[in-house]
Amino acid sequence: MTAPRAEERVTKLVEWVAAVAGPLTAVTAVLYYFGWTRTNAAFRYFGVDPAILELEPVDYLVRAAGPAFTPTVALVLGAAALFALSRAALWLELACLRHPIMFHARVLVLRVPSVVLVYAGVVALWCGIRVALRIPDYLGISATVGLTEPVPAALALAAGSVVLVMGVRLLHLRPPPAEPRLPALSTLPRLLLVATVLVATFWATSVYSQRAGEDLASFINDNPGSQAGVTIYSEESLSLWSVAPPGPVPEGERFRYVYTGLRLLTYANERWLLLTGERNANGRLAVVILRDDTDIRVRLSG
């Protein structure tokens, strides 16, 4: 009896570890992607391939903390709002079923909540699908409701699918004396709903992360003074912008060339990425990459 019990405990432990590690692995992978998207967008703004930095996975995870926070809060608030909407819609639908109106001696039941939810869900789904597939707005619905950008369209795709399912389920409610019971979703509609919500959420957060990186780079480009100042001392001429005249060199002094007016973009993989102060045709600051070796000395200032 001891061996089966020990085996059962090991099995439960493995199941528990798998249940915890699975979601954590998925969350880590998603955060890594968001961090990579933000970093890639920020550096490519200045024409730099981030692959040269050889950043570690932890670096991307740290960079994902900011972009992932706002979508996570929005997701929680959106889920709470949809839950409250479902409760309110159910109460209103039941009220309509229990209090029909008389019109020309006929009993009419106005299924207002369910019809409104179905209509709103279809409109939101159409707007999200139209933006995702880049379908022309022939009907002008997206422009009318203001769902023309990727992030709002992705959120509309997720919310619209939930609202549509909510409205269809409410339509299956029968008037008294039938028992007011919502039909359960079968496996296929449930899988489609979950897949739609996950894809839409991933889409929205991905676009948000890219824009967060571009906005950060744009802020640095417009406000280079927000970055740390850098002075480079070099043995040989580096042909950089803003070189100070060498002047008299003290005996034994190795670093004959001094470069000032530089700003730090980042340091990684034993390389300094510096903003030179020169701007290209697009008005963006030029970036110079210096390998950190014994031929140069770098001084940072706040």
mmCIF file of C-alpha atoms in Angstrom, residues 157-290:
data_model
loop_
_atom_site.group_PDB
_atom_site.id
_atom_site.type_symbol
_atom_site.label_atom_id
_atom_site.label_comp_id
_atom_site.label_asym_id
_atom_site.label_seq_id
_atom_site.Cartn_x
_atom_site.Cartn_y
_atom_site.Cartn_z
ATOM 1 C CA LEU A 157 -13.016 42.335 -31.931
ATOM 2 C CA ALA A 158 -12.625 40.816 -28.462
ATOM 3 C CA ALA A 159 -15.543 42.644 -26.862
ATOM 4 C CA GLY A 160 -17.783 42.202 -29.908
ATOM 5 C CA SER A 161 -17.399 38.421 -29.891
ATOM 6 C CA VAL A 162 -18.297 38.256 -26.186
ATOM 7 C CA VAL A 163 -21.246 40.642 -26.571
ATOM 8 C CA LEU A 164 -22.563 38.732 -29.605
ATOM 9 C CA VAL A 165 -22.473 35.431 -27.742
ATOM 10 C CA MET A 166 -24.130 37.150 -24.796
ATOM 11 C CA GLY A 167 -26.970 38.445 -26.970
ATOM 12 C CA VAL A 168 -27.511 35.114 -28.752
ATOM 13 C CA ARG A 169 -27.769 33.304 -25.421
ATOM 14 C CA LEU A 170 -30.298 35.844 -24.176
ATOM 15 C CA LEU A 171 -32.399 35.296 -27.314
ATOM 16 C CA HIS A 172 -32.840 31.667 -26.275
ATOM 17 C CA LEU A 173 -34.573 32.651 -23.061
ATOM 18 C CA ARG A 174 -38.199 31.586 -23.111
ATOM 19 C CA PRO A 175 -41.051 33.658 -21.580
ATOM 20 C CA PRO A 176 -42.875 32.452 -18.447
ATOM 21 C CA PRO A 177 -43.927 29.912 -17.366
ATOM 22 C CA ALA A 178 -40.764 28.416 -18.838
ATOM 23 C CA GLU A 179 -37.735 28.278 -16.584
ATOM 24 C CA PRO A 180 -35.400 31.234 -17.265
ATOM 25 C CA ARG A 181 -32.244 29.327 -18.155
ATOM 26 C CA LEU A 182 -29.437 30.413 -20.440
ATOM 27 C CA PRO A 183 -28.235 27.698 -22.832
ATOM 28 C CA ALA A 184 -24.699 26.450 -22.322
ATOM 29 C CA LEU A 185 -22.212 26.957 -25.121
ATOM 30 C CA SER A 186 -21.093 23.850 -26.952
ATOM 31 C CA THR A 187 -17.406 23.043 -27.303
ATOM 32 C CA LEU A 188 -16.838 24.527 -30.766
ATOM 33 C CA PRO A 189 -18.431 27.971 -30.108
ATOM 34 C CA ARG A 190 -16.585 28.141 -26.809
ATOM 35 C CA LEU A 191 -13.251 27.405 -28.465
ATOM 36 C CA LEU A 192 -13.949 29.966 -31.192
ATOM 37 C CA LEU A 193 -14.839 32.580 -28.582
ATOM 38 C CA VAL A 194 -11.704 31.948 -26.522
ATOM 39 C CA ALA A 195 -9.498 31.939 -29.628
ATOM 40 C CA THR A 196 -10.997 35.215 -30.879
ATOM 41 C CA VAL A 197 -10.521 36.942 -27.529
ATOM 42 C CA LEU A 198 -6.926 35.706 -27.186
ATOM 43 C CA VAL A 199 -5.958 36.706 -30.729
ATOM 44 C CA ALA A 200 -7.582 40.131 -30.350
ATOM 45 C CA THR A 201 -5.911 40.736 -26.984
ATOM 46 C CA PHE A 202 -2.521 39.676 -28.349
ATOM 47 C CA TRP A 203 -3.014 41.926 -31.374
ATOM 48 C CA ALA A 204 -3.933 44.948 -29.255
ATOM 49 C CA THR A 205 -1.031 44.530 -26.849
ATOM 50 C CA SER A 206 1.440 43.907 -29.682
ATOM 51 C CA VAL A 207 0.432 47.126 -31.437
ATOM 52 C CA TYR A 208 0.468 48.975 -28.112
ATOM 53 C CA SER A 209 4.005 47.700 -27.371
ATOM 54 C CA GLN A 210 5.260 48.810 -30.770
ATOM 55 C CA ARG A 211 3.766 52.261 -30.327
ATOM 56 C CA ALA A 212 5.220 52.474 -26.814
ATOM 57 C CA GLY A 213 8.687 51.856 -28.265
ATOM 58 C CA GLU A 214 8.182 54.390 -31.044
ATOM 59 C CA ASP A 215 6.834 56.969 -28.595
ATOM 60 C CA LEU A 216 9.848 56.462 -26.320
ATOM 61 C CA ALA A 217 12.246 56.890 -29.240
ATOM 62 C CA SER A 218 10.339 59.938 -30.463
ATOM 63 C CA PHE A 219 10.557 61.518 -27.000
ATOM 64 C CA ILE A 220 14.318 60.896 -26.867
ATOM 65 C CA ASN A 221 14.693 62.317 -30.364
ATOM 66 C CA ASP A 222 12.802 65.482 -29.403
ATOM 67 C CA ASN A 223 14.422 65.743 -25.971
ATOM 68 C CA PRO A 224 17.991 64.405 -26.185
ATOM 69 C CA GLY A 225 18.815 66.277 -22.998
ATOM 70 C CA SER A 226 16.780 63.678 -21.101
ATOM 71 C CA GLN A 227 19.590 61.188 -21.743
ATOM 72 C CA ALA A 228 22.894 61.110 -19.880
ATOM 73 C CA GLY A 229 25.662 63.236 -21.347
ATOM 74 C CA VAL A 230 28.727 61.409 -22.672
ATOM 75 C CA THR A 231 32.305 62.540 -23.159
ATOM 76 C CA ILE A 232 34.644 60.279 -25.110
ATOM 77 C CA TYR A 233 38.437 60.346 -24.639
ATOM 78 C CA SER A 234 40.288 58.490 -27.367
ATOM 79 C CA GLU A 235 43.878 57.737 -28.321
ATOM 80 C CA GLU A 236 43.126 57.945 -32.030
ATOM 81 C CA SER A 237 40.770 60.148 -34.007
ATOM 82 C CA LEU A 238 37.262 58.678 -34.190
ATOM 83 C CA SER A 239 35.943 61.262 -36.668
ATOM 84 C CA LEU A 240 32.943 61.912 -34.487
ATOM 85 C CA TRP A 241 30.748 64.974 -34.400
ATOM 86 C CA SER A 242 31.546 67.638 -31.813
ATOM 87 C CA VAL A 243 35.260 67.087 -31.351
ATOM 88 C CA ALA A 244 37.005 69.436 -28.971
ATOM 89 C CA PRO A 245 40.386 70.789 -30.075
ATOM 90 C CA PRO A 246 43.105 68.533 -28.680
ATOM 91 C CA GLY A 247 45.177 71.424 -27.354
ATOM 92 C CA PRO A 248 48.412 70.823 -25.514
ATOM 93 C CA VAL A 249 48.736 67.191 -24.447
ATOM 94 C CA PRO A 250 50.417 66.581 -21.088
ATOM 95 C CA GLU A 251 53.390 64.318 -21.206
ATOM 96 C CA GLY A 252 52.350 60.730 -20.854
ATOM 97 C CA GLU A 253 48.707 61.483 -21.652
ATOM 98 C CA ARG A 254 47.232 58.687 -23.773
ATOM 99 C CA PHE A 255 43.873 60.157 -24.762
ATOM 100 C CA ARG A 256 44.615 62.996 -27.190
ATOM 101 C CA TYR A 257 41.103 63.409 -28.641
ATOM 102 C CA VAL A 258 38.078 64.565 -26.694
ATOM 103 C CA TYR A 259 34.507 64.283 -28.042
ATOM 104 C CA THR A 260 31.738 66.138 -26.271
ATOM 105 C CA GLY A 261 28.034 66.810 -26.786
ATOM 106 C CA LEU A 262 27.146 63.126 -27.091
ATOM 107 C CA ARG A 263 24.128 61.510 -25.427
ATOM 108 C CA LEU A 264 23.755 57.940 -24.225
ATOM 109 C CA LEU A 265 21.124 55.814 -25.948
ATOM 110 C CA THR A 266 22.099 52.529 -24.301
ATOM 111 C CA TYR A 267 25.016 50.287 -23.394
ATOM 112 C CA ALA A 268 24.939 46.548 -24.125
ATOM 113 C CA ASN A 269 27.147 43.785 -25.485
ATOM 114 C CA GLU A 270 30.253 45.896 -24.714
ATOM 115 C CA ARG A 271 29.033 48.583 -27.091
ATOM 116 C CA TRP A 272 28.084 52.179 -26.534
ATOM 117 C CA LEU A 273 25.155 53.465 -28.600
ATOM 118 C CA LEU A 274 25.476 57.240 -28.616
ATOM 119 C CA LEU A 275 23.368 60.045 -30.061
ATOM 120 C CA THR A 276 25.712 62.376 -31.903
ATOM 121 C CA GLY A 277 23.532 65.458 -32.226
ATOM 122 C CA GLU A 278 23.492 65.292 -36.030
ATOM 123 C CA ARG A 279 20.130 64.724 -37.682
ATOM 124 C CA ASN A 280 19.301 62.891 -40.878
ATOM 125 C CA ALA A 281 16.838 63.891 -43.594
ATOM 126 C CA ASN A 282 13.941 62.624 -41.449
ATOM 127 C CA GLY A 283 14.952 64.859 -38.564
ATOM 128 C CA ARG A 284 16.058 61.943 -36.413
ATOM 129 C CA LEU A 285 19.270 61.936 -34.429
ATOM 130 C CA ALA A 286 22.158 59.956 -35.864
ATOM 131 C CA VAL A 287 23.561 57.120 -33.747
ATOM 132 C CA VAL A 288 27.185 56.043 -33.504
ATOM 133 C CA ILE A 289 28.225 52.670 -32.098
ATOM 134 C CA LEU A 290 31.549 52.368 -30.256
#
